CSV table of C-alpha atoms in Angstrom, one decimal:
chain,number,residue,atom,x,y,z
A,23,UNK,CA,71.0,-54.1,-1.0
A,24,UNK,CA,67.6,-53.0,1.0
A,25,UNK,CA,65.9,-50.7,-0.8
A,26,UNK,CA,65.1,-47.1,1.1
A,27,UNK,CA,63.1,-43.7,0.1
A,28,UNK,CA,62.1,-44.9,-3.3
A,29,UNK,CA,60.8,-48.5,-1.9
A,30,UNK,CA,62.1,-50.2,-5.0
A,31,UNK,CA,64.5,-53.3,-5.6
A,32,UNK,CA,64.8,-52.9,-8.8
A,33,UNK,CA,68.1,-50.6,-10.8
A,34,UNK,CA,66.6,-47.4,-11.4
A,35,UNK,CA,66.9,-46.2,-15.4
A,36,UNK,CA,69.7,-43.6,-15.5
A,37,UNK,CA,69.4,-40.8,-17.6
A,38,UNK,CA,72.8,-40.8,-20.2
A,39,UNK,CA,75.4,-38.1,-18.8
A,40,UNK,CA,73.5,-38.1,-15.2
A,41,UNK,CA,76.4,-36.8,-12.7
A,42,UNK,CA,77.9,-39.8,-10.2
A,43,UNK,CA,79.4,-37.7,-7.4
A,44,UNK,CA,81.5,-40.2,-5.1
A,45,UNK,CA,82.4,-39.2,-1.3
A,46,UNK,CA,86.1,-40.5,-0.6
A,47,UNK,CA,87.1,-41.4,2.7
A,48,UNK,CA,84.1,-44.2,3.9
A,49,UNK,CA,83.0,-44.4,0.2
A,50,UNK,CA,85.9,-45.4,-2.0
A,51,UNK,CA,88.7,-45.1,-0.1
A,52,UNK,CA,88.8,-47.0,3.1
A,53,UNK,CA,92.6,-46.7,4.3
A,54,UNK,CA,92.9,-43.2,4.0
A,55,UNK,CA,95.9,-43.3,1.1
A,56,UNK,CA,94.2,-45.0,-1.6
A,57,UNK,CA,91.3,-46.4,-3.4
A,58,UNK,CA,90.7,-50.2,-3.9
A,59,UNK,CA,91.5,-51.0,-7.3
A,60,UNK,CA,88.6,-52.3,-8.2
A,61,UNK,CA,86.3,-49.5,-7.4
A,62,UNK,CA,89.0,-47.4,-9.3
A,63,UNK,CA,88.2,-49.8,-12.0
A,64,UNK,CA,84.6,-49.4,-11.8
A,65,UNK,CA,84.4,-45.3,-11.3
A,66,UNK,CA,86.8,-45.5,-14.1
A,67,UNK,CA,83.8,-47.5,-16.9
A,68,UNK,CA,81.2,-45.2,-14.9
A,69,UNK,CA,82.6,-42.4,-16.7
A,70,UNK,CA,82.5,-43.6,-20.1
A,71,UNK,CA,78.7,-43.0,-19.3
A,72,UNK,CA,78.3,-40.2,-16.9
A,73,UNK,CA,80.5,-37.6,-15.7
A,74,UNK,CA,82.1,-37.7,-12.1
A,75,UNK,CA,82.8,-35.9,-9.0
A,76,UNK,CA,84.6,-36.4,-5.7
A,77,UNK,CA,82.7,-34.3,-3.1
A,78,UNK,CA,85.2,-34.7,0.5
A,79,UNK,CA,85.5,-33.4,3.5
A,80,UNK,CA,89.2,-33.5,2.9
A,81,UNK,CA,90.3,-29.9,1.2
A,82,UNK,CA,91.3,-30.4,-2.5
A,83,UNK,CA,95.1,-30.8,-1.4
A,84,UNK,CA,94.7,-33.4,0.5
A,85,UNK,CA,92.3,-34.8,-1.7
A,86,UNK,CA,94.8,-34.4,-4.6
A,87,UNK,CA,97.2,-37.7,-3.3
A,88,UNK,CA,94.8,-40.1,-2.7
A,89,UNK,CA,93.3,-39.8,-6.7
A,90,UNK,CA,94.6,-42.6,-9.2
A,91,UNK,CA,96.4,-40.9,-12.1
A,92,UNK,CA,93.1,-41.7,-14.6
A,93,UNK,CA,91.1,-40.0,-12.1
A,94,UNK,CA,93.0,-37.1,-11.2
A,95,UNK,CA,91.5,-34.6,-13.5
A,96,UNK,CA,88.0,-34.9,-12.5
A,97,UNK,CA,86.0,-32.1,-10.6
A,98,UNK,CA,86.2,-31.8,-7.0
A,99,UNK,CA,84.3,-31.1,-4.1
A,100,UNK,CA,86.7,-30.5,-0.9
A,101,UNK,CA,86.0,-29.2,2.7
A,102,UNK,CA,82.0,-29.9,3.0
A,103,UNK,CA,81.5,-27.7,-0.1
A,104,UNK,CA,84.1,-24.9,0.5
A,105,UNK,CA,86.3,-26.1,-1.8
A,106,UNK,CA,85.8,-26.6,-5.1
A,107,UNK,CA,87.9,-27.7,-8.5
A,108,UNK,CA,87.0,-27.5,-11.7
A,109,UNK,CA,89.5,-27.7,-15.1
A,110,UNK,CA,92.3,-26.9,-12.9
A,111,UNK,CA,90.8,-24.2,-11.3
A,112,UNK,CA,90.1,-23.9,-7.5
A,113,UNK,CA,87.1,-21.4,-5.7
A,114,UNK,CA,87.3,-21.1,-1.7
A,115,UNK,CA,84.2,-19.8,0.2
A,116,UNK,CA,85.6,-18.5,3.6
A,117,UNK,CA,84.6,-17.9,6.9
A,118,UNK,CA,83.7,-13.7,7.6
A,119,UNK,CA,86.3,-12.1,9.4
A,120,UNK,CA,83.7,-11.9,12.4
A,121,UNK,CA,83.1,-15.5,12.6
A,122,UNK,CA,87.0,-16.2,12.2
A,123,UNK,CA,87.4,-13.8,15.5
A,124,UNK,CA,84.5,-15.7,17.1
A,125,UNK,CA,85.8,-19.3,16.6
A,126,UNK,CA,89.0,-18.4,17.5
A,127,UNK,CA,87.6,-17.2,21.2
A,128,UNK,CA,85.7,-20.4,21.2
A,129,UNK,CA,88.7,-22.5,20.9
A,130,UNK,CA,90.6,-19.9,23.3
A,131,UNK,CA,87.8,-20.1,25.9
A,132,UNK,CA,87.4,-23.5,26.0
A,133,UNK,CA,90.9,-24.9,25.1
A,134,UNK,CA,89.8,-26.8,22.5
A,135,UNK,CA,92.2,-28.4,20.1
A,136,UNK,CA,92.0,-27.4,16.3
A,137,UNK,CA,92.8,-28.5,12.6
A,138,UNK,CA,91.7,-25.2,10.4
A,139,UNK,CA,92.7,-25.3,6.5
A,140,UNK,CA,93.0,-22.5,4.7
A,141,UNK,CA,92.9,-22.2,1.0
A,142,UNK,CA,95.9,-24.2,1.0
A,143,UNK,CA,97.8,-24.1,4.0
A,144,UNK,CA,96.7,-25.2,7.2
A,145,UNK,CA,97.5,-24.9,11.3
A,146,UNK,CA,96.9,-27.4,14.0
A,147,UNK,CA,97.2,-27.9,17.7
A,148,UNK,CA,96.6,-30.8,19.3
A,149,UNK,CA,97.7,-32.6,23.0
A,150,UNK,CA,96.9,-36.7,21.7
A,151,UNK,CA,96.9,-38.1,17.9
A,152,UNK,CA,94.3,-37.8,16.1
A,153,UNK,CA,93.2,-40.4,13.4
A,154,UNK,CA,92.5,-37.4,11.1
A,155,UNK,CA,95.7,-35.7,10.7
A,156,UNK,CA,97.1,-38.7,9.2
A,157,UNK,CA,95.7,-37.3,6.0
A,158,UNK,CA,96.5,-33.9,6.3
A,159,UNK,CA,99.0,-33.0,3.4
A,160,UNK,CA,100.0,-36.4,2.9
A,161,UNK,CA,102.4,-35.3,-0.3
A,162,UNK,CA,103.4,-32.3,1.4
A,163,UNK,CA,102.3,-29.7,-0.8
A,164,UNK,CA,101.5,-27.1,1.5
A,165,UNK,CA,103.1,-25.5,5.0
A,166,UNK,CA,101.9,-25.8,8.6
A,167,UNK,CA,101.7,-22.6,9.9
A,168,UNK,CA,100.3,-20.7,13.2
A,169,UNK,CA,96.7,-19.7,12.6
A,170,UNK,CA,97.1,-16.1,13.0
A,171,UNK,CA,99.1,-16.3,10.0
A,172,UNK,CA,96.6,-18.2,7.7
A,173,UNK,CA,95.3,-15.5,4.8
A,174,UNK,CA,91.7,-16.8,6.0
A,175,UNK,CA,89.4,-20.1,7.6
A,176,UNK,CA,87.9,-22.3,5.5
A,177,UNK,CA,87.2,-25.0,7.1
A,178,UNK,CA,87.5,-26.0,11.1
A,179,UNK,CA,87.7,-29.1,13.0
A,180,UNK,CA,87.4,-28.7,16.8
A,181,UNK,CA,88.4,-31.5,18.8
A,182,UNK,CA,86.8,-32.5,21.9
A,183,UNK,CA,83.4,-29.5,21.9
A,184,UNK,CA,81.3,-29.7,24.4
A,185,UNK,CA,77.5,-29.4,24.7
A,186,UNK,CA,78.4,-25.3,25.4
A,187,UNK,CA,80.8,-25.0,23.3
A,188,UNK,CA,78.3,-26.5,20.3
A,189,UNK,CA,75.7,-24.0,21.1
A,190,UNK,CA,77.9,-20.6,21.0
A,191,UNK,CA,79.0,-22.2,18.0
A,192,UNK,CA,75.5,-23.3,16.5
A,193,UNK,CA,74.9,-19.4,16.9
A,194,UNK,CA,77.3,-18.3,14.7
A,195,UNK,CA,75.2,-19.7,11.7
A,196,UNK,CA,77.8,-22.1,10.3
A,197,UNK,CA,77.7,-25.4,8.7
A,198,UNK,CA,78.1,-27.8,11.6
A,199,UNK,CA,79.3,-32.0,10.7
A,200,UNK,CA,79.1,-33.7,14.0
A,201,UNK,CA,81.2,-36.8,13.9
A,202,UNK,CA,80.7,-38.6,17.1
A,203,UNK,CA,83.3,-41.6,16.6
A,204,UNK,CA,86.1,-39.3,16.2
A,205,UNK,CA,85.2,-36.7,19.0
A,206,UNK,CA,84.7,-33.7,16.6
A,207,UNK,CA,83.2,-30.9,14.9
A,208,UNK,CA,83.6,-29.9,11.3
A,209,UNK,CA,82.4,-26.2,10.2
A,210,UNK,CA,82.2,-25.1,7.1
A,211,UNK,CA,80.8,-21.1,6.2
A,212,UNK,CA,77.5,-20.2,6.5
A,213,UNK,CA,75.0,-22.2,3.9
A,214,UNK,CA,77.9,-24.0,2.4
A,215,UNK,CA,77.6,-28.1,2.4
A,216,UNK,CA,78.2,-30.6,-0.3
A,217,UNK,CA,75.0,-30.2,-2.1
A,218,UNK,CA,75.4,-26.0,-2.2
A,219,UNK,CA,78.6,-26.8,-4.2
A,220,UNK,CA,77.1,-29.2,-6.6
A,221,UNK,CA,75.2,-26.3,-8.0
A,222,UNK,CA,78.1,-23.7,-7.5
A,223,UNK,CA,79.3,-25.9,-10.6
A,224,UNK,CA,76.0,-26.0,-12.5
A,225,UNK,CA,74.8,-29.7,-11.4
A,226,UNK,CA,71.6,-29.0,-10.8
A,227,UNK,CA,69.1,-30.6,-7.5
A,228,UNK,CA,67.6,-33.8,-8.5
A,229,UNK,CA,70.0,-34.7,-11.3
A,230,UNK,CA,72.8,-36.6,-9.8
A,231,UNK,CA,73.8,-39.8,-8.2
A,232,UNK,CA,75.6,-39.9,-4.9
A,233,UNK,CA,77.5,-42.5,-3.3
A,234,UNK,CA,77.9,-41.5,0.6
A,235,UNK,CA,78.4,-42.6,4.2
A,236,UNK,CA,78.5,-40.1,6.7
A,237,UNK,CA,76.5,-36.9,8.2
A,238,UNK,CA,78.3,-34.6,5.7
A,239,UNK,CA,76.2,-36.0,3.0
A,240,UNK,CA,72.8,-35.6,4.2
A,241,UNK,CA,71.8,-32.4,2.6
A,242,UNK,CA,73.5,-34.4,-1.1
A,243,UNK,CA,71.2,-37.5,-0.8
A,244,UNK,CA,68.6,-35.1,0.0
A,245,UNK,CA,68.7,-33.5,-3.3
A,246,UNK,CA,70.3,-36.5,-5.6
A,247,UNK,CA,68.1,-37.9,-7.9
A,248,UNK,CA,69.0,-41.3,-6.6
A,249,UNK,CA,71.2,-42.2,-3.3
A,250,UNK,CA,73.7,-45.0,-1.9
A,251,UNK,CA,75.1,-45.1,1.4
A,252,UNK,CA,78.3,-47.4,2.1
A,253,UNK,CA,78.1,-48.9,5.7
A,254,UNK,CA,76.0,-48.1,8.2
A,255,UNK,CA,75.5,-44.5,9.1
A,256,UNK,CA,72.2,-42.4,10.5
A,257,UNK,CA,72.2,-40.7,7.2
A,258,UNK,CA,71.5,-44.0,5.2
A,259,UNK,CA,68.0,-43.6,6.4
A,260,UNK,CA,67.7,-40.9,3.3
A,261,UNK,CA,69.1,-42.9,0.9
A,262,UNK,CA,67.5,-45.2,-1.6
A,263,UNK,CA,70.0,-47.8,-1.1
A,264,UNK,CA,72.3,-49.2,1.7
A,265,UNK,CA,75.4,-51.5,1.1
A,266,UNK,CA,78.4,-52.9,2.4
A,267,UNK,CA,82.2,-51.6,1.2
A,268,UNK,CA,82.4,-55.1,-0.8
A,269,UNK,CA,79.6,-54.0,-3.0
A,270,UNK,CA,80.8,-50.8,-3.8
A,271,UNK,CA,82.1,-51.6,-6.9
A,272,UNK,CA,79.1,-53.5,-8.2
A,273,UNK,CA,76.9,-50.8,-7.3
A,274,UNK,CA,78.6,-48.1,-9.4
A,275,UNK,CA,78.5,-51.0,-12.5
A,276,UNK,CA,74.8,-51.7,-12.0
A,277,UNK,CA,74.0,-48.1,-11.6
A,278,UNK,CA,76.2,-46.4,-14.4
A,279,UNK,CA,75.9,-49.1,-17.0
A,280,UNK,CA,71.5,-48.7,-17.2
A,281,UNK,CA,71.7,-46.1,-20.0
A,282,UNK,CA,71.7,-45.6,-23.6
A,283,UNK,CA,74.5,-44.8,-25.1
A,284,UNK,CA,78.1,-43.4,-23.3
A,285,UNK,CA,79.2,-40.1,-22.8
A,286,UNK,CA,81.2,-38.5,-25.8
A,287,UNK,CA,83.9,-36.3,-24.6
């Protein structure tokens, strides 16, 4: 595992009860359904010593199916930060009503195809498959719906945006995920990204460990007090260090285990 912004080989020293916050799909889940037992394994030791997170892009139902039953009752992170759950309990940022009307004539304007979520529901419209809606409400827990009858956006993948339609949409002032190997966008409201929900549920900059791959946690290994990035990805240039899917699960052992004493629940 090369070492990156901190320049050392060596484990870092853990402080007892440090956060972990594990991304999903990329991270520890690599088929889209489930998680490999063995990293299940290892997240589930890791939290005899530190607390854990899963921060997604996924909203938190369809984060909910792909969570072994040991893990299921852990905090959450879903939609880029505009989701979050904590003992049961689920907080939704949302796009203004003006930026709603805007991305709508957006989509309108340059017949773009859509996937929005709201708090629970969700609408979509699209002319080709797309590898992403394969885990859209995989246990069917919510309804497909048209998007004029969704109670509010809060979160937006566009399909297929052009270099125009980026810029009328970098105006607006929302988050902005560009994932190039899927041809799309993800938006997320105004200020809101993985990192800004971390603190919505008191974890504060600097005192966590994140496990990442992609764009959508470059503002997270910014502000973790120590960073890994699974596979190769731009973003792994921020982290302190890099590794393949097969070391995933050694990685969380050698980090999590360099403390004092365990957690006491």
């Amino acid at each position: 595992m090369p070492a990156r912004k901190g320049g050392a080989d060596q484990v870092p020293q853990m402080d007892q009860g440090m956060p972990f916050v594990f991304d999903v799909d990329g991270t520890t889940c690599f088929n889209g359904t489930q998680m490999p037992p063995e990293i299940v394994e290892a997240i589930t030791r890791c939290r005899a010593w530190h607390p854990i997170l899963f921060a997604s892009a996924r909203p938190i139902r369809d984060l909910i199916p792909v969570l072994p039953t040991e893990l299921a009752d852990v905090p959450l992170i879903g939609g880029n930060g505009a989701f979050t759950r904590s003992d049961g309990h689920i907080e939704v940022t949302q796009f203004s009503d003006s930026v709603r009307r805007s991305i709508n004539d957006i989509i309108d304007r340059y017949e773009l195809e859509y996937l929005i979520d709201s708090s629970w529901d969700y609408s979509f419209h699209v002319t080709q498959e797309r590898e992403i809606l394969e885990r859209v409400d995989q246990a069917g827990l919510a309804n497909r719906v048209a998007r004029e009858e969704l109670p509010e956006y809060a979160k937006v993948v566009l399909f297929g945006a052009g270099d125009v339609a980026l810029t009328e949409l970098a105006k607006l002032g929302v988050t902005i995920n560009i994932h190039q190997s899927e041809d799309l966008v993800d938006l997320s409201p105004t200020a809101v990204d993985k990192a800004t929900a971390l603190l919505a549920l008191n974890i504060p900059t600097g005192e966590y460990v994140a496990f990442g791959n992609d764009q959508n946690d470059l503002r997270m290994f910014e502000n973790a007090a120590y960073s890994v990035c699974v596979g190769t990805s731009e973003v792994g240039k921020l982290a302190d260090r890099v590794i393949t899917r097969a070391d995933v699960g050694t990685a969380i052992d050698a980090l999590s285990s360099n403390v004092a004493a365990p957690v006491v629940s």
